[in-house]
């Protein structure tokens, strides 16, 4: 039987928030990973960035290129010397109440000996004049298999933020 | 029981190749997903064709961002669908074709490319034929080690 989109772990943030959401000891017997995040920041702002690190690595080997729409305009940015991976934007504590951003990370061939290319889609909608939709391409220039994913944000993930990691296995 | 993301075919290139084709695609699914991961032997682009059709029956609209600039454009009456640029560093392409086996409508596909730039493209193949083959091709070559995987999604 082929297994796809098998849940590998899920985190729901409790009261008080959490500075990091981490998936440890990721099984190495899948082909691709998909991480789905619904989140909000405890920092007082309307839009803030979510970041990812693999295997605890914080060297300047992370690259991103992104395009975004804000409701009133479009733009793009990139950086080739980051210590973490850009994932997307989510709302902060002063954004419209009860709104959480949605982010999906697609990580193909996460156990390969190649550098790791990640495709991210991130959206937030606040019934407001400004909310960000991001499409980003990120690269971790490291050939090591991914066994750990850590998500961070400006201050902390707010209560009720959830993250689920899925494995996709190609088994014919 | 509904099934999702059923693997249909996968391959890892043992040597460089200018193209790769998923052929004899079963018609039993509702949607198709193609996932590509890999590099080019020298930087070029990835294009798509269906059912060995090399006629001017394709068109495409894209969103593209690199550095601090974002752009959009389109092509019409082309012999393939541009999917993304392909650098010599690792890149990922995901492609979705919804309702691929119907014989009533033209076929629309959605691509997300993650390479040194970000791309989102929508392509149209002006044919009502059911899709039974998907070809990914380049201007030069896919490098050895590139992986190509085809999934089917069945609604029920």
mmCIF file of C-alpha atoms in Angstrom:
data_model
loop_
_atom_site.group_PDB
_atom_site.id
_atom_site.type_symbol
_atom_site.label_atom_id
_atom_site.label_comp_id
_atom_site.label_asym_id
_atom_site.label_seq_id
_atom_site.Cartn_x
_atom_site.Cartn_y
_atom_site.Cartn_z
ATOM 1 C CA UNK A 1 0.000 0.000 0.000
ATOM 2 C CA UNK A 2 1.284 3.439 -0.879
ATOM 3 C CA UNK A 3 1.366 5.901 1.998
ATOM 4 C CA UNK A 4 1.085 9.610 1.306
ATOM 5 C CA UNK A 5 0.511 12.590 3.530
ATOM 6 C CA UNK A 6 1.141 10.547 6.661
ATOM 7 C CA UNK A 7 0.987 12.699 9.788
ATOM 8 C CA UNK A 8 4.350 12.649 11.550
ATOM 9 C CA UNK A 9 3.576 15.037 14.359
ATOM 10 C CA UNK A 10 1.369 17.911 15.428
ATOM 11 C CA UNK A 11 1.828 20.794 17.836
ATOM 12 C CA UNK A 12 -0.851 23.048 19.317
ATOM 13 C CA UNK A 13 0.450 25.986 21.303
ATOM 14 C CA UNK A 14 -1.034 26.382 24.774
ATOM 15 C CA UNK A 15 -1.636 29.392 26.952
ATOM 16 C CA UNK A 16 1.374 31.613 27.342
ATOM 17 C CA UNK A 17 2.567 30.938 23.820
ATOM 18 C CA UNK A 18 5.735 29.228 22.627
ATOM 19 C CA UNK A 19 8.913 30.821 21.264
ATOM 20 C CA UNK A 20 9.632 27.795 19.086
ATOM 21 C CA UNK A 21 7.711 25.007 17.396
ATOM 22 C CA UNK A 22 9.995 22.053 16.801
ATOM 23 C CA UNK A 23 9.702 18.672 15.123
ATOM 24 C CA UNK A 24 12.499 16.401 16.335
ATOM 25 C CA UNK A 25 13.647 12.973 15.208
ATOM 26 C CA UNK A 26 11.919 13.208 11.840
ATOM 27 C CA UNK A 27 11.739 9.692 10.353
ATOM 28 C CA UNK A 28 14.018 9.230 7.369
ATOM 29 C CA UNK A 29 11.846 6.804 5.419
ATOM 30 C CA UNK A 30 9.676 9.303 3.535
ATOM 31 C CA UNK A 31 10.358 11.070 0.248
ATOM 32 C CA UNK A 32 9.088 14.600 0.850
ATOM 33 C CA UNK A 33 7.858 16.604 3.831
ATOM 34 C CA UNK A 34 4.953 19.035 4.039
ATOM 35 C CA UNK A 35 4.602 21.323 7.038
ATOM 36 C CA UNK A 36 1.311 23.155 7.501
ATOM 37 C CA UNK A 37 1.164 26.008 10.000
ATOM 38 C CA UNK A 38 -1.680 28.123 11.327
ATOM 39 C CA UNK A 39 -0.171 30.789 13.530
ATOM 40 C CA UNK A 40 -0.217 34.184 15.161
ATOM 41 C CA UNK A 41 2.534 36.127 16.957
ATOM 42 C CA UNK A 42 2.436 37.549 20.456
ATOM 43 C CA UNK A 43 4.403 40.616 19.337
ATOM 44 C CA UNK A 44 2.410 43.824 18.953
ATOM 45 C CA UNK A 45 2.208 44.289 15.192
ATOM 46 C CA UNK A 46 -0.096 43.358 12.326
ATOM 47 C CA UNK A 47 2.346 41.335 10.189
ATOM 48 C CA UNK A 48 5.509 39.519 11.229
ATOM 49 C CA UNK A 49 7.836 36.948 9.737
ATOM 50 C CA UNK A 50 8.036 33.222 10.431
ATOM 51 C CA UNK A 51 11.431 31.551 10.052
ATOM 52 C CA UNK A 52 12.674 27.963 9.912
ATOM 53 C CA UNK A 53 15.928 26.215 10.731
ATOM 54 C CA UNK A 54 16.856 22.660 9.890
ATOM 55 C CA UNK A 55 18.848 20.431 12.224
ATOM 56 C CA UNK A 56 19.621 23.379 14.473
ATOM 57 C CA UNK A 57 21.840 24.881 11.797
ATOM 58 C CA UNK A 58 22.242 28.669 12.056
ATOM 59 C CA UNK A 59 25.091 29.293 9.629
ATOM 60 C CA UNK A 60 24.774 31.806 6.795
ATOM 61 C CA UNK A 61 23.777 29.127 4.327
ATOM 62 C CA UNK A 62 20.126 30.087 3.911
ATOM 63 C CA UNK A 63 18.836 31.851 0.803
ATOM 64 C CA UNK A 64 15.429 33.169 -0.061
ATOM 65 C CA UNK A 65 13.633 34.867 -2.882
ATOM 66 C CA UNK A 66 10.053 35.969 -2.450
ATOM 67 C CA UNK A 67 7.240 37.865 -4.047
ATOM 68 C CA UNK A 68 4.323 39.288 -2.138
ATOM 69 C CA UNK A 69 1.112 41.181 -2.386
ATOM 70 C CA UNK A 70 -0.151 43.371 0.403
ATOM 71 C CA UNK A 71 -3.562 44.324 -0.864
ATOM 72 C CA UNK A 72 -2.304 47.693 -2.008
ATOM 73 C CA UNK A 73 0.781 46.671 -3.942
ATOM 74 C CA UNK A 74 3.243 43.984 -4.892
ATOM 75 C CA UNK A 75 6.919 43.544 -4.287
ATOM 76 C CA UNK A 76 9.832 41.186 -4.107
ATOM 77 C CA UNK A 77 12.963 40.700 -2.045
ATOM 78 C CA UNK A 78 15.796 38.255 -1.660
ATOM 79 C CA UNK A 79 18.824 37.536 0.481
ATOM 80 C CA UNK A 80 21.586 34.994 0.066
ATOM 81 C CA UNK A 81 23.275 35.154 3.473
ATOM 82 C CA UNK A 82 20.588 34.447 6.010
ATOM 83 C CA UNK A 83 21.088 32.314 9.135
ATOM 84 C CA UNK A 84 17.547 30.990 8.845
ATOM 85 C CA UNK A 85 14.952 30.301 6.139
ATOM 86 C CA UNK A 86 12.244 32.836 5.363
ATOM 87 C CA UNK A 87 8.879 31.040 5.470
ATOM 88 C CA UNK A 88 6.195 33.739 5.375
ATOM 89 C CA UNK A 89 4.268 36.321 7.363
ATOM 90 C CA UNK A 90 1.650 35.885 10.045
ATOM 91 C CA UNK A 91 -0.426 38.341 12.110
ATOM 92 C CA UNK A 92 0.732 39.768 15.419
ATOM 93 C CA UNK A 93 -1.171 40.605 18.575
ATOM 94 C CA UNK A 94 -2.549 43.926 17.317
ATOM 95 C CA UNK A 95 -3.922 42.423 14.113
ATOM 96 C CA UNK A 96 -7.631 41.728 13.744
ATOM 97 C CA UNK A 97 -8.679 39.499 16.619
ATOM 98 C CA UNK A 98 -8.869 35.725 16.110
ATOM 99 C CA UNK A 99 -7.045 35.829 12.774
ATOM 100 C CA UNK A 100 -4.244 33.391 12.102
ATOM 101 C CA UNK A 101 -1.996 33.115 9.062
ATOM 102 C CA UNK A 102 -1.744 29.927 6.988
ATOM 103 C CA UNK A 103 1.616 28.673 5.770
ATOM 104 C CA UNK A 104 2.633 25.582 3.837
ATOM 105 C CA UNK A 105 6.222 24.441 3.390
ATOM 106 C CA UNK A 106 6.950 21.776 0.752
ATOM 107 C CA UNK A 107 10.327 20.083 1.276
ATOM 108 C CA UNK A 108 11.123 17.536 -1.427
ATOM 109 C CA UNK A 109 13.857 14.895 -1.101
ATOM 110 C CA UNK A 110 14.612 15.936 2.451
ATOM 111 C CA UNK A 111 16.909 12.944 3.067
ATOM 112 C CA UNK A 112 18.993 13.390 -0.084
ATOM 113 C CA UNK A 113 22.620 14.405 -0.202
ATOM 114 C CA UNK A 114 21.717 17.534 -2.201
ATOM 115 C CA UNK A 115 21.105 21.057 -0.982
ATOM 116 C CA UNK A 116 17.515 21.478 0.202
ATOM 117 C CA UNK A 117 15.120 23.543 -1.902
ATOM 118 C CA UNK A 118 11.868 24.539 -0.168
ATOM 119 C CA UNK A 119 8.732 26.058 -1.667
ATOM 120 C CA UNK A 120 6.564 28.133 0.699
ATOM 121 C CA UNK A 121 3.086 29.595 0.363
ATOM 122 C CA UNK A 122 1.983 31.933 3.139
ATOM 123 C CA UNK A 123 -1.178 33.981 3.462
ATOM 124 C CA UNK A 124 -2.906 36.139 6.016
ATOM 125 C CA UNK A 125 -6.247 37.907 5.708
ATOM 126 C CA UNK A 126 -7.231 40.475 8.331
ATOM 127 C CA UNK A 127 -10.353 42.172 6.904
ATOM 128 C CA UNK A 128 -8.109 45.166 6.822
ATOM 129 C CA UNK A 129 -6.268 47.330 4.317
ATOM 130 C CA UNK A 130 -3.018 45.402 4.610
ATOM 131 C CA UNK A 131 -2.415 41.672 4.696
ATOM 132 C CA UNK A 132 0.348 39.731 3.041
ATOM 133 C CA UNK A 133 0.358 36.845 0.618
ATOM 134 C CA UNK A 134 3.856 35.477 0.083
ATOM 135 C CA UNK A 135 5.242 32.994 -2.401
ATOM 136 C CA UNK A 136 8.842 32.165 -1.636
ATOM 137 C CA UNK A 137 11.656 29.962 -2.822
ATOM 138 C CA UNK A 138 14.233 29.102 -0.213
ATOM 139 C CA UNK A 139 17.424 27.100 -0.214
ATOM 140 C CA UNK A 140 19.413 25.549 2.624
ATOM 141 C CA UNK A 141 22.871 24.997 1.151
ATOM 142 C CA UNK A 142 23.596 21.894 3.158
ATOM 143 C CA UNK A 143 23.666 18.271 1.930
ATOM 144 C CA UNK A 144 22.672 16.784 5.280
ATOM 145 C CA UNK A 145 19.400 14.913 5.601
ATOM 146 C CA UNK A 146 16.801 16.896 7.528
ATOM 147 C CA UNK A 147 15.962 15.333 10.886
ATOM 148 C CA UNK A 148 14.709 18.393 12.742
ATOM 149 C CA UNK A 149 12.647 21.472 11.842
ATOM 150 C CA UNK A 150 12.394 24.474 14.168
ATOM 151 C CA UNK A 151 10.003 27.354 13.543
ATOM 152 C CA UNK A 152 10.485 30.752 15.159
ATOM 153 C CA UNK A 153 8.864 34.162 14.850
ATOM 154 C CA UNK A 154 9.243 37.684 16.186
ATOM 155 C CA UNK A 155 8.487 36.874 19.821
ATOM 156 C CA UNK A 156 6.369 33.746 20.306
ATOM 157 C CA UNK A 157 3.660 31.735 18.627
ATOM 158 C CA UNK A 158 0.366 32.634 20.255
ATOM 159 C CA UNK A 159 -1.980 30.202 21.957
ATOM 160 C CA UNK A 160 -3.997 28.102 19.461
ATOM 161 C CA UNK A 161 -1.265 28.223 16.814
ATOM 162 C CA UNK A 162 -0.972 24.756 15.276
ATOM 163 C CA UNK A 163 1.629 23.029 13.141
ATOM 164 C CA UNK A 164 1.442 19.605 11.527
ATOM 165 C CA UNK A 165 4.222 17.774 9.730
ATOM 166 C CA UNK A 166 3.346 15.238 7.036
ATOM 167 C CA UNK A 167 5.520 12.738 5.245
ATOM 168 C CA UNK A 168 4.915 11.878 1.607
ATOM 169 C CA UNK A 169 6.258 8.522 0.588
ATOM 170 C CA UNK A 170 6.707 7.298 -2.957
ATOM 171 C CA UNK A 171 5.976 3.613 -2.698
ATOM 172 C CA UNK A 172 4.910 2.003 -5.942
ATOM 173 C CA UNK B 1 -12.456 5.661 1.160
ATOM 174 C CA UNK B 2 -11.035 8.766 -0.485
ATOM 175 C CA UNK B 3 -7.407 8.435 -1.398
ATOM 176 C CA UNK B 4 -4.920 11.259 -1.834
ATOM 177 C CA UNK B 5 -1.524 11.606 -3.409
ATOM 178 C CA UNK B 6 -1.200 8.044 -4.695
ATOM 179 C CA UNK B 7 2.252 7.587 -6.270
ATOM 180 C CA UNK B 8 1.978 6.598 -9.933
ATOM 181 C CA UNK B 9 5.589 6.802 -11.106
ATOM 182 C CA UNK B 10 8.953 8.053 -9.956
ATOM 183 C CA UNK B 11 12.457 8.150 -11.316
ATOM 184 C CA UNK B 12 15.892 9.469 -10.431
ATOM 185 C CA UNK B 13 18.098 10.241 -13.396
ATOM 186 C CA UNK B 14 21.214 8.101 -13.560
ATOM 187 C CA UNK B 15 22.676 10.457 -16.153
ATOM 188 C CA UNK B 16 21.814 13.866 -17.550
ATOM 189 C CA UNK B 17 18.865 14.096 -19.923
ATOM 190 C CA UNK B 18 17.198 16.838 -21.927
ATOM 191 C CA UNK B 19 13.715 15.682 -20.977
ATOM 192 C CA UNK B 20 11.673 13.242 -18.982
ATOM 193 C CA UNK B 21 8.226 11.902 -19.847
ATOM 194 C CA UNK B 22 5.553 10.316 -17.706
ATOM 195 C CA UNK B 23 3.739 8.110 -20.196
ATOM 196 C CA UNK B 24 0.746 5.788 -20.102
ATOM 197 C CA UNK B 25 -0.793 7.780 -17.262
ATOM 198 C CA UNK B 26 -3.858 5.933 -15.982
ATOM 199 C CA UNK B 27 -7.151 7.743 -16.327
ATOM 200 C CA UNK B 28 -8.490 6.471 -13.013
ATOM 201 C CA UNK B 29 -7.615 9.552 -10.944
ATOM 202 C CA UNK B 30 -9.223 12.966 -10.661
ATOM 203 C CA UNK B 31 -6.172 15.233 -10.536
ATOM 204 C CA UNK B 32 -2.449 14.877 -11.163
ATOM 205 C CA UNK B 33 0.481 16.248 -9.174
ATOM 206 C CA UNK B 34 4.025 16.346 -10.563
ATOM 207 C CA UNK B 35 6.954 17.048 -8.260
ATOM 208 C CA UNK B 36 10.402 17.752 -9.682
ATOM 209 C CA UNK B 37 13.546 18.340 -7.646
ATOM 210 C CA UNK B 38 17.020 18.807 -9.039
ATOM 211 C CA UNK B 39 19.439 20.938 -10.979
ATOM 212 C CA UNK B 40 20.510 21.769 -14.510
ATOM 213 C CA UNK B 41 23.852 20.937 -16.108
ATOM 214 C CA UNK B 42 23.871 24.598 -17.066
ATOM 215 C CA UNK B 43 21.241 27.145 -16.130
ATOM 216 C CA UNK B 44 18.216 27.050 -18.384
ATOM 217 C CA UNK B 45 14.421 26.633 -18.164
ATOM 218 C CA UNK B 46 11.840 23.906 -17.625
ATOM 219 C CA UNK B 47 8.941 23.534 -20.056
ATOM 220 C CA UNK B 48 5.913 21.242 -20.216
ATOM 221 C CA UNK B 49 4.118 19.391 -22.976
ATOM 222 C CA UNK B 50 1.182 16.978 -22.933
ATOM 223 C CA UNK B 51 0.528 13.838 -24.994
ATOM 224 C CA UNK B 52 3.492 14.439 -27.311
ATOM 225 C CA UNK B 53 1.758 17.518 -28.713
ATOM 226 C CA UNK B 54 4.441 19.788 -30.151
ATOM 227 C CA UNK B 55 1.995 22.058 -31.949
ATOM 228 C CA UNK B 56 1.356 25.711 -31.097
ATOM 229 C CA UNK B 57 -1.441 24.732 -28.753
ATOM 230 C CA UNK B 58 -0.128 26.123 -25.466
ATOM 231 C CA UNK B 59 -0.272 29.426 -23.615
ATOM 232 C CA UNK B 60 0.911 30.630 -20.226
ATOM 233 C CA UNK B 61 0.685 33.511 -17.756
ATOM 234 C CA UNK B 62 3.334 33.947 -15.112
ATOM 235 C CA UNK B 63 4.256 35.784 -11.935
ATOM 236 C CA UNK B 64 7.998 36.037 -11.372
ATOM 237 C CA UNK B 65 10.147 37.561 -8.658
ATOM 238 C CA UNK B 66 13.903 37.799 -8.453
ATOM 239 C CA UNK B 67 15.817 40.045 -6.105
ATOM 240 C CA UNK B 68 13.708 43.137 -5.571
ATOM 241 C CA UNK B 69 11.683 43.030 -8.743
ATOM 242 C CA UNK B 70 8.446 41.283 -9.553
ATOM 243 C CA UNK B 71 7.015 40.918 -12.989
ATOM 244 C CA UNK B 72 4.223 39.266 -14.866
ATOM 245 C CA UNK B 73 3.769 38.314 -18.477
ATOM 246 C CA UNK B 74 2.215 35.833 -20.834
ATOM 247 C CA UNK B 75 2.826 33.827 -23.961
ATOM 248 C CA UNK B 76 0.283 32.610 -26.522
ATOM 249 C CA UNK B 77 0.248 29.977 -29.236
ATOM 250 C CA UNK B 78 3.495 28.419 -28.091
ATOM 251 C CA UNK B 79 4.774 24.867 -28.532
ATOM 252 C CA UNK B 80 5.173 24.329 -24.787
ATOM 253 C CA UNK B 81 4.372 25.848 -21.359
ATOM 254 C CA UNK B 82 7.175 27.639 -19.522
ATOM 255 C CA UNK B 83 7.260 26.300 -15.942
ATOM 256 C CA UNK B 84 10.299 27.887 -14.260
ATOM 257 C CA UNK B 85 13.975 28.656 -14.550
ATOM 258 C CA UNK B 86 16.349 25.846 -13.649
ATOM 259 C CA UNK B 87 19.650 26.809 -12.035
ATOM 260 C CA UNK B 88 22.649 24.668 -11.168
ATOM 261 C CA UNK B 89 21.670 24.875 -7.488
ATOM 262 C CA UNK B 90 18.769 22.793 -6.220
ATOM 263 C CA UNK B 91 15.282 23.739 -7.411
ATOM 264 C CA UNK B 92 11.741 22.454 -6.893
ATOM 265 C CA UNK B 93 8.739 22.448 -9.201
ATOM 266 C CA UNK B 94 5.237 21.363 -8.223
ATOM 267 C CA UNK B 95 2.589 21.108 -10.895
ATOM 268 C CA UNK B 96 -1.127 20.439 -10.535
ATOM 269 C CA UNK B 97 -3.508 19.401 -13.296
ATOM 270 C CA UNK B 98 -7.099 19.276 -12.185
ATOM 271 C CA UNK B 99 -9.615 17.055 -13.968
ATOM 272 C CA UNK B 100 -6.916 15.809 -16.330
ATOM 273 C CA UNK B 101 -8.797 12.866 -17.825
ATOM 274 C CA UNK B 102 -11.945 14.623 -18.937
ATOM 275 C CA UNK B 103 -12.641 14.850 -22.672
ATOM 276 C CA UNK B 104 -14.790 17.977 -22.555
ATOM 277 C CA UNK B 105 -12.569 20.861 -21.497
ATOM 278 C CA UNK B 106 -9.179 22.281 -22.381
ATOM 279 C CA UNK B 107 -6.555 21.444 -19.752
ATOM 280 C CA UNK B 108 -5.275 23.999 -17.245
ATOM 281 C CA UNK B 109 -2.203 23.409 -15.107
ATOM 282 C CA UNK B 110 -0.752 25.333 -12.168
ATOM 283 C CA UNK B 111 2.977 25.443 -11.455
ATOM 284 C CA UNK B 112 4.975 26.707 -8.459
ATOM 285 C CA UNK B 113 8.681 27.010 -9.011
ATOM 286 C CA UNK B 114 11.242 27.527 -6.268
ATOM 287 C CA UNK B 115 14.725 28.213 -7.547
ATOM 288 C CA UNK B 116 16.908 31.297 -7.318
ATOM 289 C CA UNK B 117 13.700 33.138 -8.173
ATOM 290 C CA UNK B 118 10.042 32.514 -7.371
ATOM 291 C CA UNK B 119 7.611 31.630 -10.115
ATOM 292 C CA UNK B 120 3.916 30.924 -10.275
ATOM 293 C CA UNK B 121 2.507 30.037 -13.667
ATOM 294 C CA UNK B 122 -0.775 28.916 -15.098
ATOM 295 C CA UNK B 123 -0.680 27.053 -18.384
ATOM 296 C CA UNK B 124 -3.334 26.068 -20.886
ATOM 297 C CA UNK B 125 -3.235 23.208 -23.350
ATOM 298 C CA UNK B 126 -5.936 23.745 -25.947
ATOM 299 C CA UNK B 127 -7.020 20.156 -26.277
ATOM 300 C CA UNK B 128 -10.022 18.260 -24.985
ATOM 301 C CA UNK B 129 -8.075 15.005 -24.990
ATOM 302 C CA UNK B 130 -7.505 13.225 -21.728
ATOM 303 C CA UNK B 131 -3.916 13.665 -20.586
ATOM 304 C CA UNK B 132 -1.997 10.394 -20.836
ATOM 305 C CA UNK B 133 1.548 11.784 -20.941
ATOM 306 C CA UNK B 134 3.391 14.702 -19.318
ATOM 307 C CA UNK B 135 6.805 15.735 -20.620
ATOM 308 C CA UNK B 136 9.233 18.009 -18.790
ATOM 309 C CA UNK B 137 11.931 19.382 -21.044
ATOM 310 C CA UNK B 138 14.796 21.849 -20.876
ATOM 311 C CA UNK B 139 16.894 23.990 -23.191
ATOM 312 C CA UNK B 140 19.962 21.965 -22.173
ATOM 313 C CA UNK B 141 19.838 19.088 -19.663
ATOM 314 C CA UNK B 142 18.503 17.943 -16.332
ATOM 315 C CA UNK B 143 21.508 16.869 -14.291
ATOM 316 C CA UNK B 144 22.073 13.350 -13.041
ATOM 317 C CA UNK B 145 20.245 12.855 -9.740
ATOM 318 C CA UNK B 146 17.151 14.856 -10.677
ATOM 319 C CA UNK B 147 13.953 13.261 -9.393
ATOM 320 C CA UNK B 148 10.578 13.239 -11.105
ATOM 321 C CA UNK B 149 7.482 11.952 -9.310
ATOM 322 C CA UNK B 150 3.883 11.698 -10.475
ATOM 323 C CA UNK B 151 0.970 11.396 -8.053
ATOM 324 C CA UNK B 152 -2.694 10.835 -8.685
ATOM 325 C CA UNK B 153 -5.443 12.246 -6.503
ATOM 326 C CA UNK B 154 -8.727 10.440 -6.560
ATOM 327 C CA UNK B 155 -11.814 12.260 -5.362
ATOM 328 C CA UNK B 156 -13.513 9.121 -4.058
#
